[in-house]
mmCIF file of C-alpha atoms in Angstrom:
data_model
loop_
_atom_site.group_PDB
_atom_site.id
_atom_site.type_symbol
_atom_site.label_atom_id
_atom_site.label_comp_id
_atom_site.label_asym_id
_atom_site.label_seq_id
_atom_site.Cartn_x
_atom_site.Cartn_y
_atom_site.Cartn_z
ATOM 1 C CA UNK A 577 129.843 100.083 108.166
ATOM 2 C CA UNK A 578 130.951 96.480 107.636
ATOM 3 C CA UNK A 579 132.442 95.683 111.022
ATOM 4 C CA UNK A 580 131.917 92.062 112.000
ATOM 5 C CA UNK A 581 129.773 92.575 115.115
ATOM 6 C CA UNK A 582 128.791 96.208 115.555
ATOM 7 C CA UNK A 583 125.582 97.366 113.826
ATOM 8 C CA UNK A 584 125.900 99.916 111.055
ATOM 9 C CA UNK A 585 124.853 103.468 111.938
ATOM 10 C CA UNK A 586 121.750 104.075 109.837
ATOM 11 C CA UNK A 587 120.498 107.627 109.340
ATOM 12 C CA UNK A 588 116.781 108.205 109.844
ATOM 13 C CA UNK A 589 116.317 110.136 106.606
ATOM 14 C CA UNK A 590 119.480 110.129 104.464
ATOM 15 C CA UNK A 591 119.588 112.274 101.321
ATOM 16 C CA UNK A 592 117.971 110.581 98.296
ATOM 17 C CA UNK A 593 117.278 107.488 100.438
ATOM 18 C CA UNK A 594 120.846 106.192 100.400
ATOM 19 C CA UNK A 595 119.842 102.955 102.145
ATOM 20 C CA UNK A 596 117.141 101.942 99.633
ATOM 21 C CA UNK A 597 119.429 99.534 97.754
ATOM 22 C CA UNK A 598 120.156 97.633 100.989
ATOM 23 C CA UNK A 599 116.625 97.543 102.434
ATOM 24 C CA UNK A 600 114.546 94.320 102.439
ATOM 25 C CA UNK A 601 110.844 94.794 103.213
ATOM 26 C CA UNK A 602 109.198 92.009 101.205
ATOM 27 C CA UNK A 603 107.862 89.550 103.852
ATOM 28 C CA UNK A 604 108.762 86.476 101.790
ATOM 29 C CA UNK A 605 112.322 87.602 101.123
ATOM 30 C CA UNK A 606 112.783 88.689 104.727
ATOM 31 C CA UNK A 607 111.515 85.353 106.058
ATOM 32 C CA UNK A 608 113.736 83.485 103.600
ATOM 33 C CA UNK A 609 116.832 85.236 104.950
ATOM 34 C CA UNK A 610 115.822 84.584 108.562
ATOM 35 C CA UNK A 611 115.279 80.890 107.735
ATOM 36 C CA UNK A 612 118.803 80.727 106.338
ATOM 37 C CA UNK A 613 120.112 82.083 109.642
ATOM 38 C CA UNK A 614 118.081 79.489 111.555
ATOM 39 C CA UNK A 615 118.824 76.495 109.334
ATOM 40 C CA UNK A 616 122.538 77.303 109.194
ATOM 41 C CA UNK A 617 122.843 77.917 112.967
ATOM 42 C CA UNK A 618 124.498 81.225 112.085
ATOM 43 C CA UNK A 619 125.810 83.266 115.056
ATOM 44 C CA UNK A 620 123.727 86.402 115.604
ATOM 45 C CA UNK A 621 125.083 89.293 117.685
ATOM 46 C CA UNK A 622 122.348 90.974 119.734
ATOM 47 C CA UNK A 623 122.941 94.373 121.315
ATOM 48 C CA UNK A 624 120.815 96.996 123.067
ATOM 49 C CA UNK A 625 121.325 100.770 123.278
ATOM 50 C CA UNK A 626 121.866 100.437 127.030
ATOM 51 C CA UNK A 627 124.979 98.347 126.411
ATOM 52 C CA UNK A 628 123.785 94.767 126.924
ATOM 53 C CA UNK A 629 125.135 92.423 124.256
ATOM 54 C CA UNK A 630 125.227 88.690 123.598
ATOM 55 C CA UNK A 631 125.824 86.281 120.705
ATOM 56 C CA UNK A 632 123.102 83.690 120.064
ATOM 57 C CA UNK A 633 121.380 81.784 117.251
ATOM 58 C CA UNK A 634 117.907 81.913 115.731
ATOM 59 C CA UNK A 635 115.987 79.050 117.346
ATOM 60 C CA UNK A 636 112.500 79.298 115.842
ATOM 61 C CA UNK A 637 110.372 81.358 113.437
ATOM 62 C CA UNK A 638 106.587 81.627 113.646
ATOM 63 C CA UNK A 639 105.253 83.507 110.638
ATOM 64 C CA UNK A 640 101.614 83.101 111.716
ATOM 65 C CA UNK A 641 102.241 84.664 115.139
ATOM 66 C CA UNK A 642 104.881 87.062 113.796
ATOM 67 C CA UNK A 643 107.388 85.895 116.394
ATOM 68 C CA UNK A 644 110.914 84.571 116.448
ATOM 69 C CA UNK A 645 113.125 83.262 119.226
ATOM 70 C CA UNK A 646 116.826 83.030 119.990
ATOM 71 C CA UNK A 647 118.607 80.340 121.992
ATOM 72 C CA UNK A 648 119.282 81.587 125.521
ATOM 73 C CA UNK A 649 120.400 78.444 127.349
ATOM 74 C CA UNK A 650 124.066 79.430 127.700
ATOM 75 C CA UNK A 651 123.792 83.237 127.663
ATOM 76 C CA UNK A 652 123.226 83.745 131.388
ATOM 77 C CA UNK A 653 123.195 87.266 132.818
ATOM 78 C CA UNK A 654 123.865 89.120 129.507
ATOM 79 C CA UNK A 655 120.711 87.598 127.992
ATOM 80 C CA UNK A 656 118.697 88.559 131.076
ATOM 81 C CA UNK A 657 119.947 92.130 130.784
ATOM 82 C CA UNK A 658 119.083 92.171 127.099
ATOM 83 C CA UNK A 659 115.563 90.881 127.757
ATOM 84 C CA UNK A 660 114.949 93.803 130.108
ATOM 85 C CA UNK A 661 115.476 96.273 127.247
ATOM 86 C CA UNK A 662 112.643 97.430 125.030
ATOM 87 C CA UNK A 663 114.621 96.981 121.827
ATOM 88 C CA UNK A 664 117.783 95.500 120.375
ATOM 89 C CA UNK A 665 119.709 95.262 117.122
ATOM 90 C CA UNK A 666 120.635 91.925 115.526
ATOM 91 C CA UNK A 667 123.674 91.551 113.245
ATOM 92 C CA UNK A 668 124.738 88.375 111.430
ATOM 93 C CA UNK A 669 126.853 87.377 108.434
ATOM 94 C CA UNK A 670 125.301 85.055 105.888
ATOM 95 C CA UNK A 671 127.994 83.901 103.485
ATOM 96 C CA UNK A 672 129.556 87.212 102.398
ATOM 97 C CA UNK A 673 126.542 89.368 103.243
ATOM 98 C CA UNK A 674 125.938 91.281 106.449
ATOM 99 C CA UNK A 675 122.330 91.257 107.726
ATOM 100 C CA UNK A 676 121.064 93.797 110.264
ATOM 101 C CA UNK A 677 117.559 94.204 111.728
ATOM 102 C CA UNK A 678 115.840 95.670 114.776
ATOM 103 C CA UNK A 679 114.101 93.580 117.452
ATOM 104 C CA UNK A 680 111.205 94.605 119.681
ATOM 105 C CA UNK A 681 108.876 93.093 122.310
ATOM 106 C CA UNK A 682 111.736 91.151 123.906
ATOM 107 C CA UNK A 683 110.774 88.496 126.445
ATOM 108 C CA UNK A 684 112.833 85.773 128.109
ATOM 109 C CA UNK A 685 110.829 82.528 128.273
ATOM 110 C CA UNK A 686 111.879 79.587 130.465
ATOM 111 C CA UNK A 687 110.750 76.091 129.501
ATOM 112 C CA UNK A 688 111.144 72.736 131.192
ATOM 113 C CA UNK A 689 114.481 72.022 129.536
ATOM 114 C CA UNK A 690 115.385 75.192 127.664
ATOM 115 C CA UNK A 691 115.329 78.974 127.659
ATOM 116 C CA UNK A 692 114.669 81.317 124.752
ATOM 117 C CA UNK A 693 114.512 85.026 124.020
ATOM 118 C CA UNK A 694 111.302 85.822 122.151
ATOM 119 C CA UNK A 695 110.932 88.857 119.875
ATOM 120 C CA UNK A 696 108.592 90.144 117.208
ATOM 121 C CA UNK A 697 109.524 89.305 113.607
ATOM 122 C CA UNK A 698 111.153 92.359 112.023
ATOM 123 C CA UNK A 699 109.325 94.169 109.238
ATOM 124 C CA UNK A 700 112.554 95.567 107.825
ATOM 125 C CA UNK A 701 116.015 94.093 107.291
ATOM 126 C CA UNK A 702 119.194 95.590 105.833
ATOM 127 C CA UNK A 703 121.431 93.474 103.634
ATOM 128 C CA UNK A 704 124.949 94.803 103.036
ATOM 129 C CA UNK A 705 127.246 93.236 100.454
ATOM 130 C CA UNK A 706 130.905 93.599 101.451
ATOM 131 C CA UNK A 707 131.913 94.787 98.010
ATOM 132 C CA UNK A 708 135.621 95.394 98.508
ATOM 133 C CA UNK A 709 136.361 91.727 99.094
ATOM 134 C CA UNK A 710 133.658 89.829 97.256
ATOM 135 C CA UNK A 711 132.431 91.831 94.251
ATOM 136 C CA UNK A 712 134.002 91.314 90.839
ATOM 137 C CA UNK A 713 133.989 93.550 87.780
ATOM 138 C CA UNK A 714 133.324 91.876 84.434
ATOM 139 C CA UNK A 715 134.037 94.151 81.462
ATOM 140 C CA UNK A 716 135.368 91.373 79.200
ATOM 141 C CA UNK A 717 133.987 91.465 75.671
ATOM 142 C CA UNK A 718 132.579 87.938 75.921
ATOM 143 C CA UNK A 719 131.938 88.015 79.676
ATOM 144 C CA UNK A 720 128.902 86.958 81.743
ATOM 145 C CA UNK A 721 125.427 87.974 80.608
ATOM 146 C CA UNK A 722 121.766 87.699 81.531
ATOM 147 C CA UNK A 723 119.203 86.523 78.973
ATOM 148 C CA UNK A 724 115.632 87.730 79.487
ATOM 149 C CA UNK A 725 112.553 89.242 77.879
ATOM 150 C CA UNK A 726 111.829 92.948 78.265
ATOM 151 C CA UNK A 727 109.000 93.120 80.879
ATOM 152 C CA UNK A 728 107.098 95.755 78.867
ATOM 153 C CA UNK A 729 107.779 94.160 75.463
ATOM 154 C CA UNK A 730 107.629 90.349 75.863
ATOM 155 C CA UNK A 731 108.584 89.798 72.217
ATOM 156 C CA UNK A 732 111.884 91.612 72.777
ATOM 157 C CA UNK A 733 114.617 89.182 73.825
ATOM 158 C CA UNK A 734 117.618 90.757 75.540
ATOM 159 C CA UNK A 735 121.142 89.591 76.264
ATOM 160 C CA UNK A 736 122.499 92.101 78.793
ATOM 161 C CA UNK A 737 126.148 92.172 79.785
ATOM 162 C CA UNK A 738 126.917 91.755 83.506
ATOM 163 C CA UNK A 739 129.305 94.548 84.491
ATOM 164 C CA UNK A 740 129.320 93.993 88.260
ATOM 165 C CA UNK A 741 128.592 90.764 90.141
ATOM 166 C CA UNK A 742 128.226 89.590 93.735
ATOM 167 C CA UNK A 743 126.458 86.792 95.628
ATOM 168 C CA UNK A 744 123.569 89.162 96.283
ATOM 169 C CA UNK A 745 123.002 90.570 92.827
ATOM 170 C CA UNK A 746 124.476 92.040 89.676
ATOM 171 C CA UNK A 747 124.618 95.179 87.577
ATOM 172 C CA UNK A 748 123.602 94.990 83.935
ATOM 173 C CA UNK A 749 124.397 97.222 80.969
ATOM 174 C CA UNK A 750 121.220 98.313 79.182
ATOM 175 C CA UNK A 751 122.016 99.693 75.682
ATOM 176 C CA UNK A 752 120.800 103.156 74.722
ATOM 177 C CA UNK A 753 118.418 101.776 72.083
ATOM 178 C CA UNK A 754 116.461 99.566 74.533
ATOM 179 C CA UNK A 755 113.390 100.997 76.347
ATOM 180 C CA UNK A 756 114.296 101.960 79.920
ATOM 181 C CA UNK A 757 113.201 100.013 83.001
ATOM 182 C CA UNK A 758 111.943 101.405 86.303
ATOM 183 C CA UNK A 759 113.291 100.575 89.797
ATOM 184 C CA UNK A 760 111.122 97.999 91.534
ATOM 185 C CA UNK A 761 110.551 95.984 88.339
ATOM 186 C CA UNK A 762 110.865 92.195 88.722
ATOM 187 C CA UNK A 763 112.653 90.483 85.851
ATOM 188 C CA UNK A 764 111.274 86.952 85.925
ATOM 189 C CA UNK A 765 112.428 84.000 83.901
ATOM 190 C CA UNK A 766 115.959 85.344 83.473
ATOM 191 C CA UNK A 767 118.875 83.059 82.637
ATOM 192 C CA UNK A 768 122.256 83.993 84.083
ATOM 193 C CA UNK A 769 125.179 82.724 81.978
ATOM 194 C CA UNK A 770 128.528 83.274 83.689
ATOM 195 C CA UNK A 771 130.699 81.066 81.485
ATOM 196 C CA UNK A 772 130.437 77.975 79.288
ATOM 197 C CA UNK A 773 129.907 75.745 82.336
ATOM 198 C CA UNK A 774 127.994 77.990 84.764
ATOM 199 C CA UNK A 775 124.385 79.031 84.119
ATOM 200 C CA UNK A 776 121.172 79.120 86.153
ATOM 201 C CA UNK A 777 117.676 80.574 86.168
ATOM 202 C CA UNK A 778 116.816 83.530 88.398
ATOM 203 C CA UNK A 779 114.400 86.327 89.169
ATOM 204 C CA UNK A 780 116.007 89.766 89.411
ATOM 205 C CA UNK A 781 114.566 92.769 91.216
ATOM 206 C CA UNK A 782 115.691 96.091 89.756
ATOM 207 C CA UNK A 783 116.910 98.185 92.687
ATOM 208 C CA UNK A 784 118.306 101.296 91.013
ATOM 209 C CA UNK A 785 119.179 102.756 87.605
ATOM 210 C CA UNK A 786 122.242 104.835 86.767
ATOM 211 C CA UNK A 787 124.274 105.984 83.784
ATOM 212 C CA UNK A 788 127.382 104.226 82.501
ATOM 213 C CA UNK A 789 130.285 106.318 81.248
ATOM 214 C CA UNK A 790 133.386 105.700 79.159
ATOM 215 C CA UNK A 791 133.542 102.669 76.880
ATOM 216 C CA UNK A 792 130.514 101.015 78.488
ATOM 217 C CA UNK A 793 127.712 103.302 77.272
ATOM 218 C CA UNK A 794 124.081 102.961 78.288
ATOM 219 C CA UNK A 795 122.221 102.544 81.566
ATOM 220 C CA UNK A 796 123.446 100.752 84.681
ATOM 221 C CA UNK A 797 120.794 98.428 86.152
ATOM 222 C CA UNK A 798 121.521 97.441 89.759
ATOM 223 C CA UNK A 799 119.629 94.187 90.417
ATOM 224 C CA UNK A 800 119.208 91.831 93.384
ATOM 225 C CA UNK A 801 118.757 88.055 93.085
ATOM 226 C CA UNK A 802 115.491 87.063 94.788
ATOM 227 C CA UNK A 803 114.982 83.318 94.356
ATOM 228 C CA UNK A 804 118.290 81.515 93.844
ATOM 229 C CA UNK A 805 118.215 77.878 94.941
ATOM 230 C CA UNK A 806 121.113 76.224 96.721
ATOM 231 C CA UNK A 807 122.759 74.896 93.556
ATOM 232 C CA UNK A 808 122.659 78.321 91.894
ATOM 233 C CA UNK A 809 124.072 80.034 94.991
ATOM 234 C CA UNK A 810 126.958 77.562 95.149
ATOM 235 C CA UNK A 811 127.688 77.932 91.438
ATOM 236 C CA UNK A 812 127.685 81.728 91.767
ATOM 237 C CA UNK A 813 130.016 81.661 94.763
ATOM 238 C CA UNK A 814 132.430 79.285 92.997
ATOM 239 C CA UNK A 815 132.504 81.557 89.960
ATOM 240 C CA UNK A 816 133.270 84.651 92.074
ATOM 241 C CA UNK A 817 135.961 82.821 94.043
ATOM 242 C CA UNK A 818 137.584 81.511 90.843
ATOM 243 C CA UNK A 819 137.506 84.962 89.224
ATOM 244 C CA UNK A 820 139.147 86.564 92.247
ATOM 245 C CA UNK A 821 141.836 83.873 92.423
ATOM 246 C CA UNK A 822 142.607 84.254 88.711
ATOM 247 C CA UNK A 823 142.951 88.030 88.998
ATOM 248 C CA UNK A 824 145.228 87.755 92.039
ATOM 249 C CA UNK A 825 147.495 85.408 90.084
ATOM 250 C CA UNK A 826 147.576 87.752 87.083
ATOM 251 C CA UNK A 827 148.330 90.729 89.355
ATOM 252 C CA UNK A 828 151.409 88.944 90.729
ATOM 253 C CA UNK A 829 152.953 88.339 87.305
#
């Protein structure tokens, strides 16, 4: 599923909606991710069911007209073949996250000094975290935590242990004696404290709820970060990289 260029095979109706945790449908979040592709000149692999394929970059985004365009100046014949298709799939890697979305209404537009492939802005995007290489487990007694207020009980202050962490989100341990939370809940005004030197504010969206077993009793809250600024993203990535390096060194001893 996490090949570098080929799109993931997504079932139309998987049991229990297996793709829900990876799906992005909020227009603001979706546009934010597309802007990161554009502003970072990130390579985007475009492919059609008929076999046409080309690598390009997001050139422009027009939220008002619900359109986006890809650079087509150097793509030549493959881009022309792609434009003749009714649909295509776009795949890109943003930091350590794979993004995949469908494109429709493809049209190749020639300007005076440039050429672009126009498409309709997607209404749905899939975001896959490559967990095997970039997710860290944090079961230390005094490990990272998230400080927040319970959304249903504002007077209740919580300090929830982070048991699983990635650049896209985290999993929290909710004790048995704390009122449960429902998927879809936004946890605003949270403070993420990773260590004595790394902390930042964030909004978390609760994606799914599970049950923890063994020593870590309680509920497992799978959350996605929704509004991290650049400084927070860099701090989070540095923390994950440092944690992985430290564990590799310990494993070699």
